[in-house]
Short mmCIF file of C-alpha atoms in Angstrom, two decimals:
data_model
loop_
_atom_site.label_atom_id
_atom_site.label_comp_id
_atom_site.label_asym_id
_atom_site.label_seq_id
_atom_site.Cartn_x
_atom_site.Cartn_y
_atom_site.Cartn_z
CA UNK Y 1 -18.90 -3.97 4.81
CA UNK Y 2 -19.02 -7.36 6.49
CA UNK Y 3 -21.04 -9.95 4.64
CA UNK Y 4 -23.00 -12.76 6.24
CA UNK Y 5 -20.53 -15.55 6.84
CA UNK Y 6 -20.72 -19.32 6.98
CA UNK Y 7 -19.30 -21.27 9.91
CA UNK Y 8 -15.98 -21.96 8.23
CA UNK Y 9 -15.27 -18.21 8.12
CA UNK Y 10 -15.74 -17.52 11.84
CA UNK Y 11 -12.00 -17.55 12.45
CA UNK Y 12 -11.43 -14.87 9.85
CA UNK Y 13 -14.13 -12.75 11.46
CA UNK Y 14 -12.34 -12.98 14.80
CA UNK Y 15 -9.12 -11.87 13.12
CA UNK Y 16 -10.99 -8.83 11.78
CA UNK Y 17 -12.19 -8.00 15.27
CA UNK Y 18 -8.69 -8.32 16.72
CA UNK Y 19 -7.31 -6.03 14.00
CA UNK Y 20 -10.08 -3.49 14.65
CA UNK Y 21 -9.25 -3.47 18.35
CA UNK Y 22 -5.60 -2.82 17.59
CA UNK Y 23 -6.46 0.02 15.21
CA UNK Y 24 -8.91 1.52 17.70
CA UNK Y 25 -6.08 2.19 20.15
CA UNK Y 26 -4.37 4.43 17.58
CA UNK Y 27 -7.51 6.37 16.62
CA UNK Y 28 -9.19 7.29 19.88
CA UNK Y 29 -9.81 10.79 21.28
CA UNK Y 30 -7.54 11.90 24.10
CA UNK Y 31 -9.28 11.08 27.36
CA UNK Y 32 -7.85 14.13 29.13
CA UNK Y 33 -9.15 16.43 26.40
CA UNK Y 34 -12.64 14.97 26.53
CA UNK Y 35 -12.73 15.31 30.31
CA UNK Y 36 -11.92 19.01 30.00
CA UNK Y 37 -14.87 19.44 27.64
CA UNK Y 38 -17.19 17.50 29.95
CA UNK Y 39 -16.23 19.63 32.96
CA UNK Y 40 -16.36 22.99 31.15
CA UNK Y 41 -19.08 25.50 32.06
CA UNK Y 42 -21.18 27.01 29.29
CA UNK Y 43 -20.07 30.65 29.24
CA UNK Y 44 -20.17 31.11 25.47
CA UNK Y 45 -16.38 31.13 25.21
CA UNK Y 46 -15.44 27.50 25.84
CA UNK Y 47 -16.31 24.19 24.25
CA UNK Y 48 -18.75 22.14 26.33
CA UNK Y 49 -20.27 18.67 26.12
CA UNK Y 50 -23.64 20.24 25.31
CA UNK Y 51 -22.24 22.13 22.31
CA UNK Y 52 -20.46 19.01 21.14
CA UNK Y 53 -23.73 17.04 21.34
CA UNK Y 54 -25.57 19.71 19.35
CA UNK Y 55 -22.91 19.48 16.65
CA UNK Y 56 -23.22 15.69 16.53
CA UNK Y 57 -26.98 16.07 16.05
CA UNK Y 58 -26.31 18.40 13.12
CA UNK Y 59 -24.00 15.78 11.60
CA UNK Y 60 -26.72 13.17 11.99
CA UNK Y 61 -29.23 15.45 10.26
CA UNK Y 62 -26.84 15.95 7.35
CA UNK Y 63 -26.24 12.21 7.11
CA UNK Y 64 -29.98 11.57 6.91
CA UNK Y 65 -30.58 14.43 4.47
CA UNK Y 66 -28.03 13.11 1.97
CA UNK Y 67 -28.86 9.47 2.60
CA UNK Y 68 -25.31 8.63 3.59
CA UNK Y 69 -24.33 5.46 5.39
CA UNK Y 70 -24.19 5.07 9.16
CA UNK Y 71 -20.47 4.40 8.77
CA UNK Y 72 -20.02 7.93 7.40
CA UNK Y 73 -21.74 9.49 10.41
CA UNK Y 74 -19.79 7.34 12.85
CA UNK Y 75 -16.48 8.28 11.22
CA UNK Y 76 -17.36 11.99 11.23
CA UNK Y 77 -18.05 11.83 14.98
CA UNK Y 78 -14.73 10.04 15.49
CA UNK Y 79 -12.91 12.83 13.64
CA UNK Y 80 -14.77 15.50 15.60
CA UNK Y 81 -14.06 13.99 19.01
CA UNK Y 82 -10.40 13.38 18.22
CA UNK Y 83 -9.98 16.97 17.08
CA UNK Y 84 -11.87 18.50 20.01
CA UNK Y 85 -9.83 16.42 22.46
CA UNK Y 86 -6.61 17.93 21.07
CA UNK Y 87 -7.54 21.51 20.25
CA UNK Y 88 -9.19 24.36 22.14
CA UNK Y 89 -12.03 25.25 19.80
CA UNK Y 90 -14.11 28.37 20.31
CA UNK Y 91 -17.85 27.78 19.98
CA UNK Y 92 -18.07 30.18 17.02
CA UNK Y 93 -15.72 27.92 15.05
CA UNK Y 94 -17.43 24.65 15.94
CA UNK Y 95 -19.67 24.65 12.87
CA UNK Y 96 -16.70 24.90 10.53
CA UNK Y 97 -14.86 22.16 12.43
CA UNK Y 98 -17.87 19.87 12.44
CA UNK Y 99 -18.67 20.33 8.76
CA UNK Y 100 -15.02 19.79 7.82
CA UNK Y 101 -14.97 16.53 9.79
CA UNK Y 102 -18.19 15.49 8.08
CA UNK Y 103 -16.86 16.28 4.61
CA UNK Y 104 -13.67 14.32 5.27
CA UNK Y 105 -15.74 11.33 6.40
CA UNK Y 106 -17.96 11.58 3.32
CA UNK Y 107 -14.97 11.58 0.99
CA UNK Y 108 -13.43 8.65 2.86
CA UNK Y 109 -16.48 6.35 2.83
CA UNK Y 110 -18.99 7.35 0.16
CA UNK Y 111 -18.76 6.76 -3.58
CA UNK Y 112 -17.22 9.71 -5.39
CA UNK Y 113 -20.36 10.36 -7.43
CA UNK Y 114 -22.33 10.83 -4.19
CA UNK Y 115 -19.97 13.39 -2.64
CA UNK Y 116 -21.67 16.82 -2.66
CA UNK Y 117 -19.92 20.02 -3.62
CA UNK Y 118 -18.54 21.99 -0.70
CA UNK Y 119 -20.68 24.97 -1.72
CA UNK Y 120 -23.85 22.86 -1.55
CA UNK Y 121 -22.85 21.40 1.80
CA UNK Y 122 -22.32 24.85 3.31
CA UNK Y 123 -25.55 26.18 1.81
CA UNK Y 124 -27.65 23.29 3.09
CA UNK Y 125 -26.02 23.55 6.52
CA UNK Y 126 -26.86 27.29 6.55
CA UNK Y 127 -23.41 28.31 7.78
CA UNK Y 128 -21.86 31.64 6.86
CA UNK Y 129 -18.24 30.63 6.35
CA UNK Y 130 -16.79 30.19 2.86
CA UNK Y 131 -15.48 27.21 0.95
CA UNK Y 132 -11.96 28.56 1.49
CA UNK Y 133 -12.60 28.64 5.24
CA UNK Y 134 -13.70 25.02 5.19
CA UNK Y 135 -10.75 23.91 3.04
CA UNK Y 136 -8.33 25.54 5.47
CA UNK Y 137 -10.10 23.87 8.39
CA UNK Y 138 -9.96 20.50 6.62
CA UNK Y 139 -6.19 20.78 6.38
CA UNK Y 140 -5.91 21.68 10.06
CA UNK Y 141 -8.12 18.74 11.05
CA UNK Y 142 -6.09 16.31 8.95
CA UNK Y 143 -2.84 17.55 10.47
CA UNK Y 144 -4.15 17.17 14.02
CA UNK Y 145 -5.44 13.68 13.20
CA UNK Y 146 -1.99 12.83 11.80
CA UNK Y 147 -3.77 12.06 8.52
CA UNK Y 148 -5.27 8.91 10.06
CA UNK Y 149 -8.67 8.71 8.37
CA UNK Y 150 -9.07 4.92 8.48
CA UNK Y 151 -10.31 4.89 12.06
CA UNK Y 152 -12.24 2.01 13.61
CA UNK Y 153 -15.67 3.24 14.69
CA UNK Y 154 -18.36 2.06 17.06
CA UNK Y 155 -20.52 1.14 14.08
CA UNK Y 156 -17.86 -1.21 12.73
CA UNK Y 157 -17.68 -2.96 16.09
CA UNK Y 158 -21.45 -3.38 16.08
CA UNK Y 159 -21.22 -4.97 12.64
CA UNK Y 160 -18.52 -7.36 13.82
CA UNK Y 161 -20.33 -8.34 17.00
CA UNK Y 162 -23.58 -8.86 15.10
CA UNK Y 163 -21.83 -11.13 12.61
CA UNK Y 164 -20.18 -13.09 15.41
CA UNK Y 165 -23.51 -13.61 17.14
CA UNK Y 166 -25.07 -14.71 13.85
CA UNK Y 167 -22.17 -17.10 13.33
CA UNK Y 168 -22.49 -18.53 16.82
CA UNK Y 169 -26.23 -19.09 16.39
CA UNK Y 170 -25.56 -20.90 13.13
CA UNK Y 171 -23.15 -23.19 14.96
CA UNK Y 172 -25.71 -23.85 17.68
CA UNK Y 173 -28.38 -24.72 15.11
CA UNK Y 174 -25.98 -27.18 13.51
CA UNK Y 175 -25.42 -28.77 16.90
CA UNK Y 176 -29.15 -29.17 17.52
CA UNK Y 177 -29.58 -30.80 14.12
CA UNK Y 178 -26.69 -33.15 14.83
CA UNK Y 179 -24.65 -31.86 11.91
CA UNK Y 180 -20.87 -31.98 11.91
CA UNK Y 181 -19.35 -28.69 13.06
CA UNK Y 182 -16.14 -27.18 11.77
CA UNK Y 183 -13.46 -26.72 14.40
CA UNK Y 184 -14.08 -22.97 14.30
CA UNK Y 185 -17.56 -23.36 15.77
CA UNK Y 186 -16.36 -25.10 18.88
CA UNK Y 187 -13.81 -22.35 19.52
CA UNK Y 188 -15.91 -19.28 18.68
CA UNK Y 189 -17.28 -18.74 22.20
CA UNK Y 190 -13.87 -18.94 23.83
CA UNK Y 191 -12.18 -16.74 21.25
CA UNK Y 192 -15.02 -14.20 21.48
CA UNK Y 193 -14.64 -13.99 25.24
CA UNK Y 194 -10.86 -13.57 25.00
CA UNK Y 195 -11.24 -10.67 22.58
CA UNK Y 196 -13.92 -9.02 24.72
CA UNK Y 197 -11.64 -9.31 27.74
CA UNK Y 198 -8.84 -7.66 25.76
CA UNK Y 199 -11.14 -4.82 24.68
CA UNK Y 200 -12.34 -4.16 28.22
CA UNK Y 201 -8.82 -4.21 29.60
CA UNK Y 202 -7.75 -1.53 27.11
CA UNK Y 203 -10.50 0.67 28.58
CA UNK Y 204 -9.61 -0.11 32.19
CA UNK Y 205 -12.62 -2.35 32.79
CA UNK Y 206 -13.06 -5.84 34.13
CA UNK Y 207 -15.39 -8.63 33.07
#
């Protein structure tokens, strides 16, 4: 979690953002795989964007039911999209895939004492597969994700951007009051823009 920072720590916050951008490139879903899902017709045999969205809603419901953090939900969706973009998943197996991604995210982000038993998770989700089925699916998911479970998520970027905005506003208030500003304050806007340009370029966009 990113704590509220004082002006002197703005530079460190920008370093965190740059590191997150670098990590994001290694933990993104395959674009070609996602496009196949988006263009697929719903015939009951192929994965579609609509089925994926339904599964994401189920993950959100589970997150809210257990009172887990937004970071957990965001990471579970990252795992799900990365897996679906690499593997041809039949709709009948989507529930097992989704719950396995969710359980991996829970174990990666939540305190151990808050991690539910697999049996309870399956029961609450009202799925009919077994714990053994889910454990096997977990292993498959981890292998396809190359065991990279420290992914940068959209929620983490929102946290970083929010903290940067808060930091910039603090600098502006200091300017209005005529207080001395650390060097970081005067450079925050320019550094922020440079990082945003880098992020947009990695996604083929222009500012």
